Short mmCIF file of C-alpha atoms and ligand atoms in Angstrom, two decimals:
data_model
loop_
_atom_site.label_atom_id
_atom_site.label_comp_id
_atom_site.label_asym_id
_atom_site.label_seq_id
_atom_site.Cartn_x
_atom_site.Cartn_y
_atom_site.Cartn_z
CA MET A 63 50.27 125.71 165.25
CA SER A 64 49.85 127.89 168.35
CA ALA A 65 49.58 131.68 168.09
CA PRO A 66 52.92 133.48 168.79
CA ASN A 67 53.25 133.49 172.59
CA LYS A 68 53.75 136.70 174.28
CA SER A 69 56.37 135.80 176.86
CA TYR A 70 58.69 134.35 174.24
CA ASP A 71 59.05 131.29 176.43
CA PRO A 72 58.89 128.01 174.52
CA VAL A 73 58.05 126.25 177.74
CA GLU A 74 54.72 127.95 177.57
CA VAL A 75 53.97 125.93 174.45
CA GLU A 76 52.63 122.63 175.77
CA ALA A 77 53.97 120.57 172.85
CA LEU A 78 57.49 121.89 173.30
CA LYS A 79 57.92 121.16 176.98
CA PRO A 80 61.03 119.00 177.42
CA GLU A 81 59.14 116.31 179.29
CA GLU A 82 56.56 116.24 176.49
CA ILE A 83 59.24 115.89 173.86
CA GLU A 84 60.82 113.12 175.92
CA ARG A 85 57.46 111.35 176.20
CA MET A 86 56.94 111.58 172.41
CA ARG A 87 60.45 110.23 171.82
CA ASP A 88 60.02 107.38 174.29
CA GLU A 89 56.65 106.43 172.87
CA ALA A 90 58.17 106.26 169.40
CA LEU A 91 61.08 104.12 170.63
CA ALA A 92 58.69 101.79 172.47
CA ALA A 93 56.49 101.46 169.37
CA PHE A 94 59.49 100.60 167.18
CA ALA A 95 60.75 98.06 169.68
CA ALA A 96 57.30 96.48 169.89
CA ALA A 97 56.92 96.18 166.10
CA GLY A 98 57.23 92.44 165.42
CA ASP A 99 57.53 92.68 161.65
CA LEU A 100 58.14 95.14 158.86
CA ASP A 101 54.43 95.86 158.40
CA ALA A 102 54.00 96.76 162.07
CA LEU A 103 57.13 98.92 161.87
CA ALA A 104 55.74 100.73 158.83
CA HIS A 105 52.63 101.62 160.86
CA ALA A 106 54.73 102.76 163.82
CA LYS A 107 56.87 104.83 161.46
CA THR A 108 53.85 106.69 160.10
CA ALA A 109 52.45 107.23 163.60
CA HIS A 110 55.70 108.54 165.10
CA THR A 111 57.64 110.19 162.26
CA GLY A 112 54.87 111.03 159.74
CA GLY A 113 53.56 114.54 158.99
CA THR A 114 50.92 114.36 161.72
CA SER A 115 53.04 112.59 164.34
CA PRO A 116 53.45 114.39 167.72
CA LEU A 117 57.11 115.20 167.05
CA ALA A 118 56.33 116.62 163.62
CA LEU A 119 53.58 118.76 165.10
CA ALA A 120 55.97 119.90 167.87
CA ASN A 121 58.50 120.77 165.21
CA ARG A 122 55.91 122.92 163.54
CA GLU A 123 55.29 124.77 166.79
CA ILE A 124 58.87 126.05 166.67
CA GLY A 125 57.89 128.35 163.84
CA ALA A 126 55.63 130.25 166.20
CA LEU A 127 58.42 130.96 168.69
CA PRO A 128 60.30 134.21 168.88
CA PRO A 129 63.71 134.05 167.16
CA GLN A 130 65.76 133.82 170.38
CA ALA A 131 63.75 130.79 171.56
CA LYS A 132 63.83 128.90 168.31
CA ALA A 133 67.38 127.56 168.62
CA ALA A 134 66.88 125.84 171.98
CA ALA A 135 63.50 124.44 171.01
CA GLY A 136 64.85 123.34 167.63
CA LYS A 137 67.74 121.57 169.34
CA LEU A 138 65.39 119.81 171.73
CA VAL A 139 63.01 118.60 169.04
CA GLY A 140 65.78 117.90 166.55
CA GLN A 141 67.66 115.71 169.01
CA ALA A 142 64.50 113.78 169.83
CA ARG A 143 63.72 113.30 166.14
CA GLY A 144 67.31 112.23 165.48
CA VAL A 145 67.13 109.56 168.19
CA VAL A 146 63.76 108.41 166.84
CA SER A 147 64.93 108.14 163.24
CA LYS A 148 68.08 106.31 164.27
CA ALA A 149 66.05 103.83 166.34
CA LEU A 150 63.72 103.39 163.36
CA ALA A 151 66.63 102.63 161.00
CA THR A 152 68.12 100.18 163.51
CA ARG A 153 64.83 98.36 164.02
CA GLN A 154 64.22 98.36 160.25
CA ALA A 155 67.61 96.72 159.68
CA GLU A 156 66.93 94.15 162.42
CA LEU A 157 63.55 93.19 161.01
CA GLU A 158 64.89 93.00 157.45
CA ALA A 159 67.68 90.72 158.60
CA GLU A 160 65.14 88.54 160.42
CA ARG A 161 62.95 88.40 157.32
CA ASP A 162 65.88 87.49 155.05
CA ALA A 163 66.97 84.72 157.39
CA ARG A 164 63.40 83.36 157.53
CA VAL A 165 63.01 83.47 153.74
CA LEU A 166 66.28 81.62 153.30
CA VAL A 167 64.92 78.80 155.45
CA GLU A 168 61.34 78.82 154.18
CA GLU A 169 62.19 79.06 150.49
CA ALA A 170 65.26 76.86 150.56
CA VAL A 171 65.63 74.53 147.56
CA ASP A 172 67.05 71.09 148.21
CA VAL A 173 69.37 70.77 145.23
CA THR A 174 70.04 67.15 146.11
CA LEU A 175 66.44 66.09 145.32
CA PRO A 176 66.02 64.16 142.05
CA TYR A 177 65.04 66.58 139.25
CA ASP A 178 63.32 63.94 137.12
CA ARG A 179 60.64 62.42 139.31
CA VAL A 180 58.53 61.57 136.27
CA PRO A 181 60.63 58.89 134.59
CA ALA A 182 61.34 59.31 130.91
CA GLY A 183 59.33 57.01 128.69
CA ALA A 184 60.85 54.47 126.38
CA ARG A 185 59.69 52.46 123.43
CA HIS A 186 58.22 49.03 123.91
CA PRO A 187 60.62 46.11 123.29
CA LEU A 188 58.26 44.90 120.55
CA THR A 189 58.77 48.18 118.69
CA THR A 190 62.53 48.12 119.05
CA LEU A 191 62.75 44.46 117.98
CA MET A 192 60.52 45.08 114.97
CA GLU A 193 62.69 48.01 113.92
CA ARG A 194 65.85 46.00 114.45
CA VAL A 195 64.56 43.27 112.14
CA ALA A 196 63.47 45.85 109.54
CA ASP A 197 66.92 47.46 109.76
CA VAL A 198 68.54 44.17 108.72
CA PHE A 199 66.67 44.39 105.43
CA VAL A 200 67.01 48.14 105.01
CA SER A 201 70.77 47.63 105.20
CA MET A 202 70.38 45.15 102.30
CA GLY A 203 68.58 47.77 100.19
CA TYR A 204 64.96 46.91 101.00
CA GLU A 205 62.44 49.73 101.48
CA VAL A 206 59.89 49.87 104.30
CA ALA A 207 56.29 49.63 103.02
CA GLU A 208 53.14 50.08 105.05
CA GLY A 209 49.45 49.41 104.60
CA PRO A 210 46.21 50.13 106.52
CA GLU A 211 45.19 48.06 109.53
CA VAL A 212 41.53 48.39 108.50
CA GLU A 213 41.84 46.61 105.19
CA ALA A 214 39.64 45.68 102.24
CA GLU A 215 38.83 41.99 102.31
CA TRP A 216 40.02 41.89 98.73
CA PHE A 217 43.59 42.79 99.70
CA ASN A 218 43.60 40.65 102.83
CA PHE A 219 42.22 37.52 101.12
CA ASP A 220 41.14 37.67 97.44
CA ALA A 221 44.30 39.18 95.98
CA LEU A 222 46.26 36.59 97.96
CA ASN A 223 44.41 33.69 96.41
CA PHE A 224 42.32 32.75 99.44
CA VAL A 225 39.30 30.87 98.05
CA PRO A 226 35.88 32.32 99.04
CA ASP A 227 35.22 29.52 101.55
CA HIS A 228 38.71 29.51 103.09
CA PRO A 229 38.38 28.97 106.87
CA ALA A 230 40.46 32.08 107.63
CA ARG A 231 37.60 34.18 106.25
CA GLN A 232 35.22 32.95 108.95
CA MET A 233 34.03 35.21 111.76
CA GLN A 234 35.81 32.99 114.29
CA ASP A 235 39.19 33.88 112.77
CA THR A 236 38.76 37.38 111.40
CA PHE A 237 37.39 40.66 112.78
CA PHE A 238 34.93 41.94 110.17
CA VAL A 239 34.43 45.69 110.25
CA GLN A 240 31.89 45.89 107.45
CA GLY A 241 30.22 43.36 105.22
CA THR A 242 30.77 45.29 102.04
CA THR A 243 33.35 47.81 100.97
CA PRO A 244 32.42 51.39 101.81
CA GLU A 245 32.47 53.84 98.94
CA GLY A 246 35.97 54.99 98.16
CA THR A 247 37.78 51.93 99.43
CA ALA A 248 40.16 50.73 96.76
CA THR A 249 38.97 47.35 95.54
CA THR A 250 39.46 45.30 92.46
CA GLY A 251 36.81 42.88 91.35
CA ASP A 252 33.54 42.11 93.06
CA GLU A 253 32.10 43.52 96.26
CA SER A 254 34.50 43.21 99.13
CA GLY A 255 34.06 43.48 102.88
CA VAL A 256 36.29 45.39 105.27
CA VAL A 257 38.33 43.54 107.89
CA LEU A 258 41.02 44.23 110.46
CA ARG A 259 43.95 42.79 108.55
CA THR A 260 44.83 39.31 109.78
CA HIS A 261 48.42 39.46 108.52
CA THR A 262 50.85 41.87 106.85
CA SER A 263 50.64 39.99 103.53
CA PRO A 264 48.04 42.40 102.01
CA VAL A 265 50.89 44.93 101.89
CA GLN A 266 52.41 42.56 99.28
CA ALA A 267 49.41 43.08 97.01
CA ARG A 268 49.27 46.83 97.64
CA THR A 269 52.98 47.19 96.87
CA LEU A 270 52.79 45.17 93.65
CA ILE A 271 49.85 47.27 92.44
CA ASP A 272 51.63 50.52 93.34
CA ARG A 273 55.15 49.80 92.09
CA GLU A 274 56.84 48.35 89.06
CA PRO A 275 59.24 45.45 89.71
CA PRO A 276 61.93 45.07 90.82
CA VAL A 277 60.31 45.32 94.24
CA TYR A 278 62.20 44.76 97.51
CA VAL A 279 60.13 45.75 100.54
CA VAL A 280 59.90 44.95 104.24
CA CYS A 281 56.51 45.52 105.88
CA PRO A 282 56.30 45.68 109.68
CA GLY A 283 52.91 46.21 111.27
CA ARG A 284 50.08 45.37 113.63
CA VAL A 285 47.59 42.63 112.77
CA TYR A 286 44.40 41.27 114.36
CA ARG A 287 42.87 37.84 114.83
CA THR A 288 39.98 36.61 116.98
CA ASP A 289 42.38 34.61 119.15
CA GLU A 290 41.90 34.61 122.92
CA LEU A 291 44.65 36.30 124.92
CA ASP A 292 46.73 33.53 126.49
CA ALA A 293 50.38 32.64 127.11
CA THR A 294 51.15 32.19 123.40
CA HIS A 295 48.40 34.15 121.61
CA THR A 296 47.09 37.67 121.54
CA PRO A 297 44.27 39.09 119.40
CA VAL A 298 46.47 42.06 118.46
CA PHE A 299 50.02 41.25 117.51
CA HIS A 300 52.81 42.29 115.13
CA GLN A 301 54.21 40.70 112.04
CA ILE A 302 57.04 41.55 109.74
CA GLU A 303 56.75 40.63 106.10
CA LEU A 304 59.32 40.53 103.33
CA LEU A 305 58.61 40.65 99.61
CA ALA A 306 61.08 40.49 96.75
CA VAL A 307 59.91 40.41 93.13
CA ASP A 308 62.46 40.57 90.35
CA GLU A 309 63.63 38.68 87.31
CA GLY A 310 65.10 35.26 88.06
CA LEU A 311 64.52 35.01 91.81
CA THR A 312 64.49 31.44 93.15
CA MET A 313 64.02 29.49 96.36
CA ALA A 314 67.82 29.72 96.79
CA ASP A 315 67.53 33.51 97.09
CA LEU A 316 64.82 33.05 99.71
CA LYS A 317 66.93 30.61 101.70
CA GLY A 318 70.01 32.85 101.50
CA THR A 319 67.98 35.86 102.67
CA LEU A 320 66.55 33.93 105.61
CA ASP A 321 70.00 32.72 106.62
CA HIS A 322 71.36 36.26 106.44
CA MET A 323 68.52 37.53 108.63
CA VAL A 324 69.04 34.98 111.43
CA GLN A 325 72.81 35.49 111.31
CA ALA A 326 72.35 39.27 111.60
CA LEU A 327 69.96 38.86 114.54
CA PHE A 328 71.32 35.81 116.38
CA GLY A 329 74.96 35.24 115.42
CA ALA A 330 77.28 34.24 112.60
CA ASP A 331 76.82 30.46 112.73
CA MET A 332 73.02 30.53 112.61
CA LYS A 333 71.03 28.89 109.82
CA THR A 334 67.44 28.14 108.81
CA ARG A 335 65.62 25.13 107.47
CA LEU A 336 62.44 24.91 105.42
CA ARG A 337 59.62 22.40 105.85
CA PRO A 338 56.82 21.99 103.31
CA ASN A 339 53.66 23.88 104.19
CA PHE A 340 50.74 25.56 102.46
CA PHE A 341 49.81 29.21 102.04
CA PRO A 342 47.43 30.24 99.25
CA PHE A 343 49.67 33.13 98.21
CA THR A 344 52.99 31.26 97.94
CA GLU A 345 53.80 28.23 95.82
CA PRO A 346 55.75 26.30 96.88
CA SER A 347 55.26 27.27 100.52
CA ALA A 348 57.32 26.39 103.54
CA GLU A 349 57.43 26.73 107.29
CA MET A 350 60.77 28.23 108.28
CA ASP A 351 62.67 27.19 111.37
CA MET A 352 65.89 28.63 112.68
CA LEU A 353 68.58 26.74 114.54
CA CYS A 354 68.07 27.13 118.29
CA TYR A 355 70.37 30.02 119.16
CA VAL A 356 70.78 28.72 122.74
CA CYS A 357 71.76 25.04 122.30
CA ARG A 358 72.73 25.25 118.59
CA GLY A 359 70.98 21.88 118.17
CA GLU A 360 73.15 20.13 120.73
CA SER A 361 70.22 19.29 123.03
CA VAL A 362 68.67 16.95 120.45
CA GLY A 363 68.89 13.36 121.78
CA ASN A 364 71.04 14.60 124.65
CA PRO A 365 69.07 14.23 127.93
CA ASP A 366 72.05 15.60 129.88
CA ARG A 367 71.71 18.95 128.11
CA PRO A 368 67.99 19.77 127.85
CA CYS A 369 67.13 23.12 126.24
CA ARG A 370 64.13 25.11 127.45
CA THR A 371 64.20 27.51 124.51
CA CYS A 372 63.59 24.93 121.78
CA GLY A 373 62.19 22.12 123.95
CA SER A 374 65.29 20.10 122.97
CA GLU A 375 64.15 20.04 119.35
CA GLY A 376 67.18 21.97 118.11
CA TRP A 377 65.03 24.22 115.92
CA ILE A 378 62.66 27.13 116.60
CA GLU A 379 59.67 27.78 114.34
CA LEU A 380 59.83 31.30 112.98
CA GLY A 381 57.07 31.80 110.38
CA GLY A 382 55.89 31.11 106.88
CA CYS A 383 57.51 31.68 103.50
CA GLY A 384 57.56 30.65 99.87
CA MET A 385 57.74 31.77 96.26
CA VAL A 386 55.03 34.31 95.42
CA ASN A 387 52.16 32.41 93.79
CA PRO A 388 51.90 33.43 90.09
CA LYS A 389 48.15 33.93 90.69
CA VAL A 390 49.02 36.76 93.10
CA LEU A 391 51.35 38.32 90.53
CA ILE A 392 48.59 38.18 87.92
CA ALA A 393 45.98 39.65 90.31
CA CYS A 394 48.36 42.56 90.92
CA GLY A 395 49.21 43.12 87.26
CA VAL A 396 52.72 41.61 87.31
CA ASP A 397 53.79 39.31 84.46
CA PRO A 398 54.67 35.90 86.04
CA GLU A 399 56.50 34.89 82.84
CA LYS A 400 58.98 37.68 83.40
CA TYR A 401 59.08 38.04 87.16
CA SER A 402 59.22 35.73 90.12
CA GLY A 403 59.38 36.53 93.80
CA PHE A 404 59.68 35.26 97.31
CA ALA A 405 58.00 36.31 100.53
CA PHE A 406 58.10 35.47 104.17
CA GLY A 407 56.42 36.65 107.34
CA PHE A 408 56.60 35.95 111.04
CA GLY A 409 55.30 37.12 114.40
CA ILE A 410 57.34 39.60 116.43
CA GLU A 411 55.76 38.59 119.77
CA ARG A 412 56.88 35.00 119.29
CA MET A 413 60.39 36.15 118.37
CA LEU A 414 60.54 38.39 121.47
CA MET A 415 59.43 35.38 123.55
CA PHE A 416 62.16 33.01 122.50
CA ARG A 417 64.83 35.70 122.05
CA HIS A 418 64.41 36.93 125.63
CA ASN A 419 62.91 33.89 127.39
CA VAL A 420 59.55 35.57 127.94
CA GLU A 421 57.24 32.82 129.12
CA ASP A 422 53.87 34.56 128.84
CA MET A 423 52.76 36.78 125.94
CA ARG A 424 50.30 38.55 128.26
CA ASP A 425 53.26 40.29 129.92
CA MET A 426 53.89 42.11 126.64
CA VAL A 427 50.46 43.71 126.45
CA GLU A 428 49.83 44.64 130.08
CA GLY A 429 51.96 47.79 130.01
CA ASP A 430 53.75 47.04 133.28
CA VAL A 431 57.10 48.86 133.33
CA ARG A 432 58.59 46.05 135.44
CA PHE A 433 58.38 43.97 132.26
CA THR A 434 59.70 46.56 129.82
CA ARG A 435 62.47 48.08 131.98
CA PRO A 436 64.93 45.13 131.78
CA PHE A 437 64.94 45.57 127.99
CA GLY A 438 66.58 48.97 128.45
CA MET A 439 65.10 52.41 128.07
CA GLU A 440 65.72 52.75 124.35
CA ILE A 441 64.02 55.79 122.81
C1 LIG B 593 50.86 34.27 108.07
O1 LIG B 593 50.27 35.16 108.68
C2 LIG B 593 51.41 34.52 106.72
N1 LIG B 593 50.92 35.77 106.22
C3 LIG B 593 52.93 34.46 106.77
C4 LIG B 593 53.55 34.38 105.41
C5 LIG B 593 54.01 35.53 104.81
C6 LIG B 593 53.67 33.17 104.75
C7 LIG B 593 54.59 35.48 103.54
C8 LIG B 593 54.21 33.09 103.48
C9 LIG B 593 54.69 34.27 102.91
P1 LIG B 593 50.70 32.54 109.99
O2 LIG B 593 49.21 32.56 110.11
O3 LIG B 593 51.38 31.25 110.23
O4 LIG B 593 51.19 33.10 108.62
O5 LIG B 593 51.26 33.62 111.05
C10 LIG B 593 52.62 33.99 111.04
C11 LIG B 593 53.14 34.16 112.47
O6 LIG B 593 52.31 35.03 113.22
C12 LIG B 593 53.13 32.88 113.29
O7 LIG B 593 54.26 32.10 113.00
C13 LIG B 593 53.18 33.41 114.69
O8 LIG B 593 54.50 33.75 115.04
C14 LIG B 593 52.41 34.70 114.60
N2 LIG B 593 51.06 34.56 115.16
C15 LIG B 593 49.97 34.00 114.62
N3 LIG B 593 48.90 34.12 115.42
C16 LIG B 593 49.33 34.79 116.52
C17 LIG B 593 48.70 35.25 117.74
N4 LIG B 593 47.40 35.08 117.97
N5 LIG B 593 49.44 35.90 118.64
C18 LIG B 593 50.75 36.13 118.39
N6 LIG B 593 51.42 35.74 117.28
C19 LIG B 593 50.72 35.06 116.35
#
């Protein structure tokens, strides 16, 4: 601040000359107008209205004036500061409006875009079919039983009455994991190897050892064989197995159960037929066929109505079945004099093929959603 001036004339104070005040005001207005954004305006604000700005310093000079000169000088500086602060507020409002408009454009959200670009997953048709089949039996009172996929050879073969030199035990049919049973693996009898189970039938033996009859179980699961992957085979596939052991069960119960299953899955007028076959763990054993659900047998001997699903044979092969061999009951500690049982098992991949006209089993394992999507996105 200047020293009190002797002539009491504010004009003698350089900073309070009207043209000086005007220059300060105009510089401030020009700086605000030139500020292109809020940051630049903040700098201009500090420079032209802050504590060390020319107008603030001029304002301080007023204090050094004699009382009679203060009013005029105060009016001069006050008016200039008023104009400056009004211009600042106006420019501030303009720049804020500009910023808000820009943000609205830059940060706009297109609410019409799809929100679920990553499609929801769904279960594989093999899984849903396997569960559907299992449900048929659960609704009849059967329980679901499971067993390990890495299985003791004893359960996979010995307990099921496979003789030691049965061809299924060869390396070209079975994946052997270990030649002998590792410590802790449940075995009965002599040393046993470890295999990837070749069918779901070992769950029969496990269930009979674990539970007291009556036993009614359905066993869905994955099995392994050294088959090459081709249109009708895969080395990893799924089976579903049924086992019933109770007093007085006969082949008639087996047949009735099979008929009920195909009717539940394919329609009311469906039926099955049995053809003699051999499995070491059932006696007698049979191959089970179901009536072709497409032509209902009408394509047989009828060249005008060929059926692709059954090859005009009228029947579709489903799997194996039979009465549980008493030797299996004995191996699992069940009295064959008191109890009898029936069992059957079949491949889910083959059922999916004929049920949905899938021509190549490889499509089921390749994981291409174009194959699975038409089955629906069931979760
Ligand atoms: C068995 O596996 C017996 N355990 C079935 C059984 C259970 C009989 C209970 C008696 C009592 P088989 O080896 O035939 O049987 O196989 C059953 C089904 O598995 C076949 O009908 C077929 O549908 C399916 N299958 C077999 N090999 C393959 C493969 N490589 N790829 C896909 N499916 C297969």
